[in-house]
């Protein structure tokens, strides 16, 4: 469903463009639920992850995601933090790569993430981020899953936008990845 306006060739083009813009805005506002997916809140995401896992046994996971914000120092690992938090909240045991040993893990999850400035419009800054993850069985090296996600966030602060974009990308990956990590009791 589009939007249109009618006019004569002698009508003021700017006036017709304004009318068309208003109709497009009205259409977008009215049909927003159909055109743009609603963001998934943390509670709903975690509930969906837990439902997908069911009562299957959960492995011990060694997790490491390196991260950078192009052109600036990275303060803390937003993607890794989000993945670890969702894993812990879903019942996984997470072995920190700084303090724990990989040999105690059933599954190794590693990845890379970056964010970078995309555009500025007045006081708003958009940042684009990408997270890439792979999960392997620690005992065999067999790949369980590979995934990636790109997200864009707009904010007034570049670093905050970058962290939120990385966090959002990691959360999307977690929704798909964590159920794959749960152990099938028949194996």
mmCIF file of C-alpha atoms in Angstrom:
data_model
loop_
_atom_site.group_PDB
_atom_site.id
_atom_site.type_symbol
_atom_site.label_atom_id
_atom_site.label_comp_id
_atom_site.label_asym_id
_atom_site.label_seq_id
_atom_site.Cartn_x
_atom_site.Cartn_y
_atom_site.Cartn_z
ATOM 1 C CA UNK A 1 0.000 0.000 0.000
ATOM 2 C CA UNK A 2 1.618 3.187 -1.184
ATOM 3 C CA UNK A 3 0.670 6.821 -1.092
ATOM 4 C CA UNK A 4 -0.178 9.169 -3.916
ATOM 5 C CA UNK A 5 -1.417 12.662 -4.578
ATOM 6 C CA UNK A 6 -3.030 14.106 -7.644
ATOM 7 C CA UNK A 7 -2.351 17.461 -9.146
ATOM 8 C CA UNK A 8 -2.241 19.475 -12.326
ATOM 9 C CA UNK A 9 0.901 20.171 -14.290
ATOM 10 C CA UNK A 10 0.486 23.805 -13.272
ATOM 11 C CA UNK A 11 0.390 22.995 -9.513
ATOM 12 C CA UNK A 12 3.329 23.936 -7.281
ATOM 13 C CA UNK A 13 5.636 20.884 -7.172
ATOM 14 C CA UNK A 14 6.888 21.667 -3.648
ATOM 15 C CA UNK A 15 3.313 21.751 -2.354
ATOM 16 C CA UNK A 16 2.535 18.391 -3.992
ATOM 17 C CA UNK A 17 5.744 16.916 -2.547
ATOM 18 C CA UNK A 18 4.748 18.108 0.949
ATOM 19 C CA UNK A 19 1.305 16.530 0.581
ATOM 20 C CA UNK A 20 2.869 13.274 -0.626
ATOM 21 C CA UNK A 21 5.358 13.280 2.243
ATOM 22 C CA UNK A 22 2.506 13.685 4.736
ATOM 23 C CA UNK A 23 0.585 10.809 3.155
ATOM 24 C CA UNK A 24 3.692 8.590 3.258
ATOM 25 C CA UNK A 25 4.212 9.485 6.928
ATOM 26 C CA UNK A 26 0.561 8.722 7.703
ATOM 27 C CA UNK A 27 0.866 5.344 5.946
ATOM 28 C CA UNK A 28 4.090 4.496 7.773
ATOM 29 C CA UNK A 29 2.588 5.475 11.124
ATOM 30 C CA UNK A 30 -0.606 3.508 10.527
ATOM 31 C CA UNK A 31 1.174 0.371 9.248
ATOM 32 C CA UNK A 32 4.343 0.487 11.340
ATOM 33 C CA UNK A 33 3.680 -2.938 12.886
ATOM 34 C CA UNK A 34 3.577 -4.501 9.421
ATOM 35 C CA UNK A 35 6.616 -2.664 8.068
ATOM 36 C CA UNK A 36 9.090 -2.658 10.958
ATOM 37 C CA UNK A 37 9.415 -5.573 13.366
ATOM 38 C CA UNK A 38 8.981 -4.709 17.013
ATOM 39 C CA UNK A 39 12.156 -5.035 19.059
ATOM 40 C CA UNK A 40 12.268 -8.084 21.287
ATOM 41 C CA UNK A 41 12.606 -7.180 24.948
ATOM 42 C CA UNK A 42 15.060 -9.022 27.186
ATOM 43 C CA UNK A 43 12.398 -10.925 29.163
ATOM 44 C CA UNK A 44 10.692 -12.226 26.018
ATOM 45 C CA UNK A 45 14.031 -13.124 24.407
ATOM 46 C CA UNK A 46 15.164 -15.076 27.459
ATOM 47 C CA UNK A 47 11.806 -16.858 27.727
ATOM 48 C CA UNK A 48 12.049 -17.876 24.049
ATOM 49 C CA UNK A 49 15.615 -19.154 24.546
ATOM 50 C CA UNK A 50 14.599 -21.170 27.615
ATOM 51 C CA UNK A 51 11.592 -22.597 25.783
ATOM 52 C CA UNK A 52 13.791 -23.646 22.845
ATOM 53 C CA UNK A 53 16.266 -25.305 25.206
ATOM 54 C CA UNK A 54 13.599 -27.083 27.216
ATOM 55 C CA UNK A 55 14.999 -29.366 29.893
ATOM 56 C CA UNK A 56 18.037 -30.526 27.919
ATOM 57 C CA UNK A 57 21.345 -30.572 29.816
ATOM 58 C CA UNK A 58 23.454 -27.460 29.297
ATOM 59 C CA UNK A 59 27.210 -27.542 28.653
ATOM 60 C CA UNK A 60 29.939 -25.552 30.332
ATOM 61 C CA UNK A 61 30.876 -22.848 27.838
ATOM 62 C CA UNK A 62 34.216 -21.069 27.467
ATOM 63 C CA UNK A 63 33.447 -17.684 25.889
ATOM 64 C CA UNK A 64 35.637 -15.087 24.225
ATOM 65 C CA UNK A 65 34.616 -12.339 21.801
ATOM 66 C CA UNK A 66 37.260 -9.810 20.801
ATOM 67 C CA UNK A 67 35.901 -6.395 20.019
ATOM 68 C CA UNK A 68 36.900 -3.030 18.634
ATOM 69 C CA UNK A 69 35.310 0.267 17.750
ATOM 70 C CA UNK A 70 37.042 1.357 14.559
ATOM 71 C CA UNK A 71 39.234 4.375 15.211
ATOM 72 C CA UNK A 72 38.777 4.404 19.002
ATOM 73 C CA UNK A 73 39.799 2.292 21.976
ATOM 74 C CA UNK A 74 37.277 -0.286 23.152
ATOM 75 C CA UNK A 75 36.305 0.253 26.761
ATOM 76 C CA UNK A 76 34.588 -3.051 27.537
ATOM 77 C CA UNK A 77 33.308 -6.013 25.518
ATOM 78 C CA UNK A 78 29.586 -5.347 24.919
ATOM 79 C CA UNK A 79 28.987 -8.359 22.646
ATOM 80 C CA UNK A 80 30.733 -10.793 24.988
ATOM 81 C CA UNK A 81 28.962 -9.319 28.012
ATOM 82 C CA UNK A 82 25.546 -9.705 26.378
ATOM 83 C CA UNK A 83 26.231 -13.295 25.300
ATOM 84 C CA UNK A 84 27.545 -14.219 28.757
ATOM 85 C CA UNK A 85 24.564 -12.615 30.505
ATOM 86 C CA UNK A 86 22.024 -14.428 28.328
ATOM 87 C CA UNK A 87 23.922 -17.720 28.732
ATOM 88 C CA UNK A 88 24.010 -17.347 32.520
ATOM 89 C CA UNK A 89 20.354 -16.313 32.716
ATOM 90 C CA UNK A 90 19.407 -19.345 30.595
ATOM 91 C CA UNK A 91 21.265 -21.677 32.980
ATOM 92 C CA UNK A 92 24.597 -22.231 31.209
ATOM 93 C CA UNK A 93 27.843 -22.330 33.174
ATOM 94 C CA UNK A 94 30.133 -19.739 31.571
ATOM 95 C CA UNK A 95 33.878 -20.062 32.011
ATOM 96 C CA UNK A 96 35.490 -16.658 31.664
ATOM 97 C CA UNK A 97 38.393 -16.615 29.214
ATOM 98 C CA UNK A 98 40.452 -14.389 31.504
ATOM 99 C CA UNK A 99 40.148 -16.498 34.644
ATOM 100 C CA UNK A 100 39.130 -19.976 33.487
ATOM 101 C CA UNK A 101 40.751 -22.715 31.503
ATOM 102 C CA UNK A 102 39.371 -23.914 28.162
ATOM 103 C CA UNK A 103 40.004 -27.540 29.133
ATOM 104 C CA UNK A 104 37.133 -27.364 31.665
ATOM 105 C CA UNK A 105 34.623 -26.430 28.966
ATOM 106 C CA UNK A 106 32.332 -28.669 26.937
ATOM 107 C CA UNK A 107 31.852 -25.998 24.280
ATOM 108 C CA UNK A 108 34.149 -23.235 23.052
ATOM 109 C CA UNK A 109 32.406 -20.088 21.771
ATOM 110 C CA UNK A 110 34.684 -17.553 20.118
ATOM 111 C CA UNK A 111 34.051 -14.561 17.976
ATOM 112 C CA UNK A 112 34.976 -11.162 16.733
ATOM 113 C CA UNK A 113 32.997 -7.969 16.802
ATOM 114 C CA UNK A 114 33.444 -4.422 15.638
ATOM 115 C CA UNK A 115 31.481 -1.226 15.480
ATOM 116 C CA UNK A 116 32.130 1.877 13.461
ATOM 117 C CA UNK A 117 30.761 5.332 12.859
ATOM 118 C CA UNK A 118 28.279 5.309 10.007
ATOM 119 C CA UNK A 119 26.741 8.788 9.725
ATOM 120 C CA UNK A 120 25.911 11.989 11.556
ATOM 121 C CA UNK A 121 22.709 13.954 11.156
ATOM 122 C CA UNK A 122 22.562 17.038 13.322
ATOM 123 C CA UNK A 123 23.169 15.782 16.879
ATOM 124 C CA UNK A 124 22.433 12.134 16.080
ATOM 125 C CA UNK A 125 25.150 9.616 15.286
ATOM 126 C CA UNK A 126 24.541 6.245 13.706
ATOM 127 C CA UNK A 127 26.904 3.361 14.301
ATOM 128 C CA UNK A 128 26.962 0.023 12.536
ATOM 129 C CA UNK A 129 28.198 -3.114 14.272
ATOM 130 C CA UNK A 130 28.862 -6.698 13.240
ATOM 131 C CA UNK A 131 29.347 -9.745 15.456
ATOM 132 C CA UNK A 132 30.594 -13.106 14.161
ATOM 133 C CA UNK A 133 30.558 -16.199 16.384
ATOM 134 C CA UNK A 134 31.499 -19.852 16.107
ATOM 135 C CA UNK A 135 30.858 -22.640 18.594
ATOM 136 C CA UNK A 136 32.786 -25.944 18.642
ATOM 137 C CA UNK A 137 32.780 -29.031 20.836
ATOM 138 C CA UNK A 138 35.855 -28.788 23.055
ATOM 139 C CA UNK A 139 36.552 -32.531 22.916
ATOM 140 C CA UNK A 140 36.482 -32.947 19.138
ATOM 141 C CA UNK A 141 36.680 -29.489 17.576
ATOM 142 C CA UNK A 142 33.460 -30.324 15.714
ATOM 143 C CA UNK A 143 31.674 -27.137 14.718
ATOM 144 C CA UNK A 144 28.264 -26.821 16.328
ATOM 145 C CA UNK A 145 27.238 -23.487 14.861
ATOM 146 C CA UNK A 146 28.477 -20.414 13.053
ATOM 147 C CA UNK A 147 26.488 -17.196 13.070
ATOM 148 C CA UNK A 148 26.735 -13.477 12.357
ATOM 149 C CA UNK A 149 24.605 -10.397 12.820
ATOM 150 C CA UNK A 150 24.819 -6.758 11.759
ATOM 151 C CA UNK A 151 22.943 -3.989 13.588
ATOM 152 C CA UNK A 152 22.651 -0.206 13.333
ATOM 153 C CA UNK A 153 21.911 2.065 16.307
ATOM 154 C CA UNK A 154 21.372 5.819 16.476
ATOM 155 C CA UNK A 155 22.303 7.818 19.580
ATOM 156 C CA UNK A 156 23.822 11.147 20.560
ATOM 157 C CA UNK A 157 27.071 9.447 21.683
ATOM 158 C CA UNK A 158 29.165 7.348 19.304
ATOM 159 C CA UNK A 159 30.565 4.887 21.878
ATOM 160 C CA UNK A 160 27.123 4.307 23.415
ATOM 161 C CA UNK A 161 25.619 3.685 19.992
ATOM 162 C CA UNK A 162 28.443 1.269 19.199
ATOM 163 C CA UNK A 163 27.955 -0.660 22.437
ATOM 164 C CA UNK A 164 24.190 -0.868 21.936
ATOM 165 C CA UNK A 165 24.624 -2.065 18.345
ATOM 166 C CA UNK A 166 27.058 -4.775 19.490
ATOM 167 C CA UNK A 167 24.749 -5.741 22.350
ATOM 168 C CA UNK A 168 21.752 -5.987 20.009
ATOM 169 C CA UNK A 169 23.694 -8.083 17.498
ATOM 170 C CA UNK A 170 24.913 -10.442 20.238
ATOM 171 C CA UNK A 171 21.378 -10.826 21.610
ATOM 172 C CA UNK A 172 20.064 -11.769 18.174
ATOM 173 C CA UNK A 173 22.839 -14.358 17.817
ATOM 174 C CA UNK A 174 22.135 -15.732 21.313
ATOM 175 C CA UNK A 175 18.511 -16.360 20.363
ATOM 176 C CA UNK A 176 19.656 -18.630 17.549
ATOM 177 C CA UNK A 177 22.843 -20.041 19.091
ATOM 178 C CA UNK A 178 21.976 -21.039 22.657
ATOM 179 C CA UNK A 179 19.362 -23.660 21.758
ATOM 180 C CA UNK A 180 21.962 -25.291 19.478
ATOM 181 C CA UNK A 181 24.406 -25.563 22.399
ATOM 182 C CA UNK A 182 22.033 -27.531 24.623
ATOM 183 C CA UNK A 183 22.963 -31.208 24.709
ATOM 184 C CA UNK A 184 20.659 -33.694 23.040
ATOM 185 C CA UNK A 185 19.987 -36.328 25.752
ATOM 186 C CA UNK A 186 19.872 -39.092 23.125
ATOM 187 C CA UNK A 187 23.562 -38.545 22.202
#
